[in-house]
Amino acid sequence: MWQLKLAGRVITTCIRTVAALYLGVRAGIAAERSIVAFHSRASRRIFLYQYKKLLRVPKRILLQIRDEMASHARRSLQGDKSSTMPMLPAYVDRLPTGSESGTFFALDLGGTNFRVRYVALEKGKDEIDTKSVQYKISKAIMTAPVEDLFDYMASKSVPFMRRFLDPKAGRPRIGFTFSFPMEQTGIASARLLRWTKGYSCPGGVGSDPVRLLKDAFARKGMEVDVPVLANDTVAVLAAGRYYHPDCRMGVILGTGTNAAYMERTARIARAELPSGTEEMAINTEWADFLGESLPTLPEDRGLDEASFNTGLQLYEKMISGMRLGEIVRRILVTLGRRGLLWGGDVPLELLVEHRIPTSLVSRLDDGRKVADARMVLTELGLNPGGCLSRNELQTVIEVCSLVGRRAARLSAAGMLAIMNLMGIDGSDGPVPDFTIAVDGGLFEKYASFRDNVGEALREVLGEEAAKRVALRHAGDGSGDGAAMLAAIAPA
């Protein structure tokens, strides 16, 4: 009997020993996993800190960019072709006052959409009567022969315009907003310098957009007058002045970015200007700015190398709605390949260029919600099996925030450069009350972006001075402004 009791005690001891060993192994595995997770979080924080340093654009860098951009602009106005601020005269020597009357049309091409707009102006009325239609420009049209592009625009415009035409009124007057770099030779003539924003239509470079437009309308059976050819920023400036007499600058913050302002002709040495003209609208084409002060990342340089215009428009590539999502994607790929996201197993979907749209960047930055991040990343195939942890999702949100904030602060630096050029940034006296008219989806739809632009202006100008600078959204300014310029253009 005692042998059975002894055997029982031996078996019990063995079971307890095995159980202890098993629990010890499990505890060890759990501890190891905890350590790995801790180190992963720590590495992620350290790596993000490095990105924060490069993306934050402190006041010191803002001032450097402002000064370098303003210096390039002054050099360009004096004819220095080594400047990276083109500063193109727009041959618009006066702006609307709000007293204009008549009916006009505006055609607006400059990004992924083409708009046709009817605009009825009435003296003394703040509200204007408008009707418009908008069409997507397909990639096929964006790369088709230039005549096909203009035939497409005319084919969409003619039926819409016929609805509003008075047969007794003569040819319809069109303000044409053409938002590509062009060297203007008059208010209604120019030479296209190059395509941007994904366009590459053969036969376009070197051509006159107004001539192309008139010929396309003639092929569709309609004769038109095009008294104004304007860049979108010049049109936004005109629309801003129509509503706000103190408007001094027009800015685009959307698919691309640019700015325009009125310059004293005495300071423009690079063009033959009409005699008796005191002021001239300048299309800065600030997208082209390239300076040592720009805080670029390896991801910016990679994006530039992969673009169709390598080495050009780096400032715009760091700001525009066309690029922000791609910058975020490239940073996330870097984090993933370092094992800091997705456990180092980067989803194949993330390796597709432009897989992350800028709309996702703004949504996550504005909302800052982990649940939202999980949902949209899953929809895009970037969260396979729900593998991203809460900390990883927060990292994605933070990357969106950092990239969006940098873009906004770089935009503010450009505004400060133009203000410095005009002598209204406080350097030569008090900052006056004035308006900056802004159009574009980034400014309109991305709340955190708007807030960050304002924050940067306050940092440099000071709280009180910044209160005198009104950033006003000029919705449809690029279309309405062109029609308003057509109203004051010579017959």
PDB file of N, CA and C in Angstrom, residues 7 16 62 125 158 189 238 296 344:
ATOM      1  N   ALA A   7       4.113   6.220  -5.164  1.00  0.00           N
ATOM      2  CA  ALA A   7       3.984   6.441  -6.609  1.00  0.00           C
ATOM      3  C   ALA A   7       3.077   7.640  -6.896  1.00  0.00           C
ATOM      4  N   ARG A  16       3.303  18.761 -11.112  1.00  0.00           N
ATOM      5  CA  ARG A  16       3.523  20.143 -10.657  1.00  0.00           C
ATOM      6  C   ARG A  16       4.770  20.747 -11.310  1.00  0.00           C
ATOM      7  N   LEU A  62      10.989  79.438 -41.342  1.00  0.00           N
ATOM      8  CA  LEU A  62       9.996  80.277 -42.022  1.00  0.00           C
ATOM      9  C   LEU A  62      10.626  81.574 -42.518  1.00  0.00           C
ATOM     10  N   LYS A 125     -24.551  95.585 -56.752  1.00  0.00           N
ATOM     11  CA  LYS A 125     -25.041  94.367 -56.098  1.00  0.00           C
ATOM     12  C   LYS A 125     -23.865  93.498 -55.672  1.00  0.00           C
ATOM     13  N   VAL A 158     -20.025  74.804 -75.654  1.00  0.00           N
ATOM     14  CA  VAL A 158     -21.004  75.367 -76.588  1.00  0.00           C
ATOM     15  C   VAL A 158     -22.447  75.087 -76.165  1.00  0.00           C
ATOM     16  N   SER A 189      -3.046  87.169 -74.986  1.00  0.00           N
ATOM     17  CA  SER A 189      -2.137  86.356 -75.804  1.00  0.00           C
ATOM     18  C   SER A 189      -0.974  85.887 -74.940  1.00  0.00           C
ATOM     19  N   ALA A 238      -8.434  89.070 -58.804  1.00  0.00           N
ATOM     20  CA  ALA A 238      -9.490  89.940 -59.330  1.00  0.00           C
ATOM     21  C   ALA A 238     -10.802  89.734 -58.580  1.00  0.00           C
ATOM     22  N   THR A 296      13.808  69.622 -47.133  1.00  0.00           N
ATOM     23  CA  THR A 296      13.394  68.425 -47.861  1.00  0.00           C
ATOM     24  C   THR A 296      13.769  67.139 -47.126  1.00  0.00           C
ATOM     25  N   GLY A 344       7.003  45.066 -40.170  1.00  0.00           N
ATOM     26  CA  GLY A 344       8.006  44.993 -41.230  1.00  0.00           C
ATOM     27  C   GLY A 344       7.494  44.381 -42.516  1.00  0.00           C
TER      28      GLY A 344
END
